[in-house]
Amino acid sequence: MVGLMDATEAIENRGWTLAHQRADVGFTVLHQRVQLDIDLALRKLRGSTEITISPHSADLKTLRLNCRQCDLNRLSINGKPSASMSYTDPYKQSRLNWKAGVNQYHMLQERLEGQLKVPPPEPELVINLPKSVRILELDPDTTLDRAGKVSGDPMVADVTQNTKPAIDQTIHFTPIIISVDFSIDEIRDGIQFVGCNSGDLQFPHAYSQNSLPGAACCLFPCLDAIDSRSTWEISLKCPRTIGDVFKRSLRPASINETGGTDFQRAEADQLPSLSDEEAALDMVVICSGDMTDEIVDLHDPSKKTTSFTCTTSVAPQHIGFAIGPFEHVDLAAFRESDEDDKLGQNAVPVHGFCLPGRADELKNTCLPLAKAIDFFTLTYGSYPFSSYKLCFIEDLMHDCVETASLSLCSTRLLFPEDIIEPLDRVTRQLVYTLACQWSGVNIIPKEPADTWAVVGMAYFITDMFMRKLSGNNEYRYQQKRASDRVCGLDVARPSIYDTGKILWLEPSQAEFLALKSPLVLFILDRRLQKASGSSGFSRIISRVFLNAKVGDMANGALNTANFQKTCERLGHAKLDVFFAQWVYGAGCPKFRVTQRFNKKRLVVEMLIQQVQGDAQPEVDIDPNTFMRDVKEDLQGIFAGAVQPAFIGPMTIRIHEADGTPYEHIVEIKEVMTKFDIPYNTKYKRLKRSRRQKERTTGPAIDFTAENHDDVLLYCLGDVLQSEEEVREWRLSEWSKEEEDKMSQESYEWIRMDADFEWICKMQLNQPGYMYLSQLQQDRDVVAQLESIQFMAASREHPLVSTIFIRTLMDSRYFHGIRTAAATALARLAKDEIGWVGLFHLEKAFQEFFCLPGSKMTRSNDFSDRASYYIQCAIPRAIANIRDNNGKAPLTARKFLYEKLRYNDNSNNEFSDSHYLATLMNALAESISSAIPQQSETFDLGNNDGDELGFFHSCLEEIDRYRRIDEWIPSYHNILSITSLECKQRLITSGGIPTHAGDFLQYTQDGCYSDLRLTAFSSLVELGLTRNDHVLRWFLFVLGTDPSPYIRERMLHLFGKSLGLAAIGENSNSPPASSVPQPTALIIEQEASTQARQDDLARRKTISGALAALRADLASNTTLQSSLWQAITSPALTLPQLGALLEICSLLYEPQTSILVALKYPRYWQCRSSRRTTLPGTSKPSLVLTFSHTSKVRTKLVPKLPLLTAVVPQAPLPTPALKRSGSSSSTATAPLRLSIKPPKKPGTPGLPSSAGMAAPATPMEGVKPRLTLKLNLKGPSKGAGPGTPRG
């Protein structure tokens, strides 16, 4: 068997094992109780948790838990304090305690190595069990309550029935209860606050961000791993209304008579005052599980506590909540009456929550969800929870986050009734989020490599519902487009099984996994239905869900091997080969098929070759995937081996001369497969021209059984057939030679893989008129799309344009086929064939959307969605038309300009924002290819003057809609976003000069998030991040923006900018001319050859790109300082910090050094003041003030000798040393030295002009001496205010 290997051997030979599994911690979590008191105004949190665990043995001595950014206040085991524990907070380790730079990145990486490595993270909290805690073995009949205590009531449900731990299904030892009280004053991850900062005008709300391992422990201590599943009790305390949010926290005032505490409220508010209506809005608490009660705090009526229970065992990352002034919408009210009758009391309640004022958008967006949950329940099994909730919130990093019975969704998904464009995309995304409640939350992958099965099942049942909602044509059309995308993307990639292991390395791999996994299950469903005649994959999914419900699937964890066995058992087929090729193997097959009809033998001789193993051309590095490619290269992750042969059945359908389709199933076993297909019909194919003439001029066809063949033959594409229409539309017909050739054919067409059982590229060498028959007579949209794709890639010919325009004008075709035909017509707009493709596109637009007999556009009417898609597709196609010089024809540019300028939406009930965006993009794309020559003066009568004037008119029209969007905002500011994209495209083509301010003005806070990101993206694409000021602002926003969505997208843009710099795009050096002068002598020097080799290496290889990137950016001091400031920002989460540290490792060499900064010593000065009386004395003293000057000393000076004076027989004065202006010794006040005069009369005083003391009248024979020592050093580290200084 060629090209196959044993699945186990294939896994062992991958070459890497990146999926880190959590080691056995010695216990299983049974139940966890969490209580959180959330202060939205101060963005702080206080809480407590009780974790009930079941030890795996009596020798358990150490408990290891995950806990981040928490300050632990109290910890006890079974109520007994634990004095021995170790806690390392990675967030407190995320900054170096000295002045460092990007070259010390490795020192920070080493600190965070345990938390930045492959998830799950290493435990941060290690607790040693006290000796007083004994672990005893339990009686097998012992019953435990939910708290883990022994219960004597046999009616109490055993907690093990709900948990079903993966390690053991039975509790053998005494459970242990871990109690932790904690607080979080500086929150960086785990919870997001919106509208709580000064100046943030959004409604205040907060929500959890614990969708990934390592994020739940930022909210409360837990065992943060996806396979650590338990039941939950959650209590959340929060302000009762919005007005209570912005009032200062209560503080204790006095102790009342009953022993309680009386509170008083501060009068001032923290933030500007709210209107009475806004302040009275209730704060709603939404959480995973079922709400049990909601009570107002007895001591503080401005707060309330809401409690929830989750009796289904889920992981900590699947516990989510949201707090805010949400409006409630009962989505179950949109359930149809017949669905209510079918489900009865089993109907699942569906609730929607949104911020005030967006309830109508929520109703419109989530309308199909009640129907979807009923479809899933009836088709695949009961819903694993008691209710389903959706909550739409701001600034969510991802579009949707799935938690138990609750989906947190971004407000970016909401759209009103008058918006058409996002309908299909958003609906599928929300239905997938619902499907994840079955496959993703209730069922989890046992290993990271098993993620493909969980993701694939969720998307498979999503697409099954979308088929019911949108129809089979839409379903198969989308599957075909997804198959084509997979064939284009699945090159030099790991298999979907191995992709699950590296999702932690680069999250963008999840997009490919979500694309290919459901397609693999789709073709598996097709093959099972044909092989066994069973209900296909739907029955297998139902069994998997049932196994998880009844406990046959340990811990609800799905394994690929067990999943394969289930498919084989219920599908009645061996699937070793299928899983080895499509799950454990990488790549997709490419078939090259040749066919020939043998008249003597009456067989069709076919040869099928697989050419995916042929040498592929080396492609340039894509800046969008540069960081992913670099990480995979550094980690030693290589693409899966190309499979020379894929094996399996393929259905070939031959439509013979009488129109009857005959199916033949052949088995593909080798790289080259030859076989003969018998021919059944003895009649010749009828001439097409004669049949067309009969169809056009004859009487109407009677739709009876006798004429049914005629109906099928001419069911589609038979429009524009009259002679007048042929002349008016400039249509072409078959030549006599072609008709004669067609009449000699023995069959109509051959359809390869007719049942869509392969994800492949197919190249069949049948003539174009056979593809025409397939396009017009085959009712399958996949067959029709394949015909369009083949003819679009063929040589330009007026007849092909005729076929496409008839397809476009026939409304009976599926809208996806018509839009594909419109797109293909752009390739037929060539001067060699008279620009017939452009004529047909303009003529079709005039026929559909203009006034009769005029080119003036009618008022928009988007009530027909298919017509709307056509109206958008034609301008997009015209924008791609180019002449032989690569320029768009003036006719095409004027067409687009007029449609944009004279657009009328006054009588349309739908918004035209997306349609206008399509016209703006099309116009910019068209004029960017034909930039007129700029001149100081031009004559409007000249052609160049007309071109230049028209170009400026186009620019003004695009900018006009940008200004309109500032006054009347469009949906998501789509017009402003499109205007920036058009401006970027025109700058890139050299049409307009670069002005960074045009984009920077939209990068500030207050603009819509996607508009800000578009502006930043334009700056990156144009290479403006090479400017130091722009780069500093870019990295400042990346490190400090409060929105996690903005920070995450900015991080991706930063990686893209590095990719552009690595391959040499937007470099400052001008490109060398590739066209030599005709008379120039070209001398190829070694230096120029080496430069070309280096340029080729940086564009083709990762090593060459990294070397060029280091050479270009290593000396950029602005990048170094700004990047390190972003790294040290307290706003970043640990994953974002790890990503920036990885970038440092690519650019800079590590230097294990510490930069020590010492201040230069400063000169002292002495100043004398008037005599004063010191406290406690009655006589005046002379005061000398010592203080630092601004002058610094940079050179060493020799030590000065002490000046002394001796005064014999005279008592020495007592000096008093103090800081001026304060009775306490502070570090900043200047020193004062005062010397009291002696008590005996005649003792001289000290002169004020000297820095030493000397007697006025020295005694005879004795040299006066007075020694004065001053210690001017600062206080020691532990010295207090009263510590003497010398």
PDB file of N, CA and C in Angstrom, residues 430-461:
ATOM      1  N   LEU A 430     -22.393  32.328  16.290  1.00  0.00           N
ATOM      2  CA  LEU A 430     -23.182  32.168  17.516  1.00  0.00           C
ATOM      3  C   LEU A 430     -23.698  30.738  17.658  1.00  0.00           C
ATOM      4  N   VAL A 431     -24.064  30.118  16.556  1.00  0.00           N
ATOM      5  CA  VAL A 431     -24.521  28.727  16.627  1.00  0.00           C
ATOM      6  C   VAL A 431     -23.365  27.819  17.035  1.00  0.00           C
ATOM      7  N   TYR A 432     -22.171  28.097  16.540  1.00  0.00           N
ATOM      8  CA  TYR A 432     -21.002  27.309  16.974  1.00  0.00           C
ATOM      9  C   TYR A 432     -20.744  27.495  18.466  1.00  0.00           C
ATOM     10  N   THR A 433     -20.896  28.703  18.961  1.00  0.00           N
ATOM     11  CA  THR A 433     -20.729  28.938  20.400  1.00  0.00           C
ATOM     12  C   THR A 433     -21.725  28.118  21.205  1.00  0.00           C
ATOM     13  N   LEU A 434     -22.945  28.002  20.710  1.00  0.00           N
ATOM     14  CA  LEU A 434     -23.938  27.148  21.363  1.00  0.00           C
ATOM     15  C   LEU A 434     -23.537  25.686  21.266  1.00  0.00           C
ATOM     16  N   ALA A 435     -23.048  25.260  20.104  1.00  0.00           N
ATOM     17  CA  ALA A 435     -22.655  23.858  19.933  1.00  0.00           C
ATOM     18  C   ALA A 435     -21.509  23.475  20.861  1.00  0.00           C
ATOM     19  N   CYS A 436     -20.693  24.442  21.236  1.00  0.00           N
ATOM     20  CA  CYS A 436     -19.587  24.152  22.161  1.00  0.00           C
ATOM     21  C   CYS A 436     -20.066  23.748  23.546  1.00  0.00           C
ATOM     22  N   GLN A 437     -21.303  24.025  23.889  1.00  0.00           N
ATOM     23  CA  GLN A 437     -21.825  23.547  25.170  1.00  0.00           C
ATOM     24  C   GLN A 437     -21.852  22.028  25.202  1.00  0.00           C
ATOM     25  N   TRP A 438     -22.096  21.390  24.074  1.00  0.00           N
ATOM     26  CA  TRP A 438     -22.039  19.932  23.973  1.00  0.00           C
ATOM     27  C   TRP A 438     -20.593  19.465  23.788  1.00  0.00           C
ATOM     28  N   SER A 439     -19.934  19.992  22.763  1.00  0.00           N
ATOM     29  CA  SER A 439     -18.588  19.558  22.407  1.00  0.00           C
ATOM     30  C   SER A 439     -17.629  20.727  22.599  1.00  0.00           C
ATOM     31  N   GLY A 440     -16.969  20.751  23.741  1.00  0.00           N
ATOM     32  CA  GLY A 440     -16.060  21.837  24.072  1.00  0.00           C
ATOM     33  C   GLY A 440     -16.100  22.178  25.537  1.00  0.00           C
ATOM     34  N   VAL A 441     -17.297  22.122  26.136  1.00  0.00           N
ATOM     35  CA  VAL A 441     -17.451  22.369  27.576  1.00  0.00           C
ATOM     36  C   VAL A 441     -17.817  21.077  28.287  1.00  0.00           C
ATOM     37  N   ASN A 442     -18.895  20.435  27.823  1.00  0.00           N
ATOM     38  CA  ASN A 442     -19.277  19.161  28.437  1.00  0.00           C
ATOM     39  C   ASN A 442     -18.326  18.039  28.027  1.00  0.00           C
ATOM     40  N   ILE A 443     -17.852  18.065  26.798  1.00  0.00           N
ATOM     41  CA  ILE A 443     -16.860  17.104  26.303  1.00  0.00           C
ATOM     42  C   ILE A 443     -15.579  17.860  26.005  1.00  0.00           C
ATOM     43  N   ILE A 444     -14.476  17.372  26.515  1.00  0.00           N
ATOM     44  CA  ILE A 444     -13.188  18.037  26.356  1.00  0.00           C
ATOM     45  C   ILE A 444     -12.206  17.066  25.704  1.00  0.00           C
ATOM     46  N   PRO A 445     -11.154  17.537  25.091  1.00  0.00           N
ATOM     47  CA  PRO A 445     -10.133  16.620  24.560  1.00  0.00           C
ATOM     48  C   PRO A 445      -9.299  16.017  25.682  1.00  0.00           C
ATOM     49  N   LYS A 446      -9.045  14.730  25.593  1.00  0.00           N
ATOM     50  CA  LYS A 446      -8.236  14.072  26.611  1.00  0.00           C
ATOM     51  C   LYS A 446      -6.785  14.517  26.529  1.00  0.00           C
ATOM     52  N   GLU A 447      -6.286  14.662  25.323  1.00  0.00           N
ATOM     53  CA  GLU A 447      -4.939  15.167  25.082  1.00  0.00           C
ATOM     54  C   GLU A 447      -5.065  16.384  24.174  1.00  0.00           C
ATOM     55  N   PRO A 448      -4.074  17.266  24.187  1.00  0.00           N
ATOM     56  CA  PRO A 448      -4.142  18.398  23.247  1.00  0.00           C
ATOM     57  C   PRO A 448      -4.262  17.959  21.794  1.00  0.00           C
ATOM     58  N   ALA A 449      -3.670  16.823  21.451  1.00  0.00           N
ATOM     59  CA  ALA A 449      -3.760  16.346  20.069  1.00  0.00           C
ATOM     60  C   ALA A 449      -5.179  15.939  19.688  1.00  0.00           C
ATOM     61  N   ASP A 450      -6.048  15.684  20.673  1.00  0.00           N
ATOM     62  CA  ASP A 450      -7.426  15.284  20.388  1.00  0.00           C
ATOM     63  C   ASP A 450      -8.353  16.478  20.174  1.00  0.00           C
ATOM     64  N   THR A 451      -7.800  17.675  20.167  1.00  0.00           N
ATOM     65  CA  THR A 451      -8.626  18.875  20.014  1.00  0.00           C
ATOM     66  C   THR A 451      -9.382  18.878  18.690  1.00  0.00           C
ATOM     67  N   TRP A 452      -8.798  18.289  17.663  1.00  0.00           N
ATOM     68  CA  TRP A 452      -9.432  18.307  16.340  1.00  0.00           C
ATOM     69  C   TRP A 452     -10.815  17.674  16.371  1.00  0.00           C
ATOM     70  N   ALA A 453     -10.966  16.587  17.149  1.00  0.00           N
ATOM     71  CA  ALA A 453     -12.254  15.884  17.188  1.00  0.00           C
ATOM     72  C   ALA A 453     -13.316  16.725  17.889  1.00  0.00           C
ATOM     73  N   VAL A 454     -12.943  17.373  18.987  1.00  0.00           N
ATOM     74  CA  VAL A 454     -13.901  18.198  19.733  1.00  0.00           C
ATOM     75  C   VAL A 454     -14.323  19.403  18.899  1.00  0.00           C
ATOM     76  N   VAL A 455     -13.347  20.079  18.297  1.00  0.00           N
ATOM     77  CA  VAL A 455     -13.658  21.238  17.458  1.00  0.00           C
ATOM     78  C   VAL A 455     -14.438  20.807  16.217  1.00  0.00           C
ATOM     79  N   GLY A 456     -14.028  19.692  15.618  1.00  0.00           N
ATOM     80  CA  GLY A 456     -14.702  19.237  14.413  1.00  0.00           C
ATOM     81  C   GLY A 456     -16.159  18.881  14.646  1.00  0.00           C
ATOM     82  N   MET A 457     -16.469  18.209  15.767  1.00  0.00           N
ATOM     83  CA  MET A 457     -17.864  17.857  16.047  1.00  0.00           C
ATOM     84  C   MET A 457     -18.711  19.104  16.262  1.00  0.00           C
ATOM     85  N   ALA A 458     -18.169  20.106  16.974  1.00  0.00           N
ATOM     86  CA  ALA A 458     -18.936  21.330  17.207  1.00  0.00           C
ATOM     87  C   ALA A 458     -19.258  22.035  15.895  1.00  0.00           C
ATOM     88  N   TYR A 459     -18.285  22.121  15.015  1.00  0.00           N
ATOM     89  CA  TYR A 459     -18.536  22.773  13.730  1.00  0.00           C
ATOM     90  C   TYR A 459     -19.421  21.914  12.827  1.00  0.00           C
ATOM     91  N   PHE A 460     -19.325  20.594  12.937  1.00  0.00           N
ATOM     92  CA  PHE A 460     -20.147  19.719  12.099  1.00  0.00           C
ATOM     93  C   PHE A 460     -21.623  19.902  12.418  1.00  0.00           C
ATOM     94  N   ILE A 461     -21.981  19.880  13.703  1.00  0.00           N
ATOM     95  CA  ILE A 461     -23.390  20.045  14.039  1.00  0.00           C
ATOM     96  C   ILE A 461     -23.838  21.485  13.779  1.00  0.00           C
TER      97      ILE A 461
END
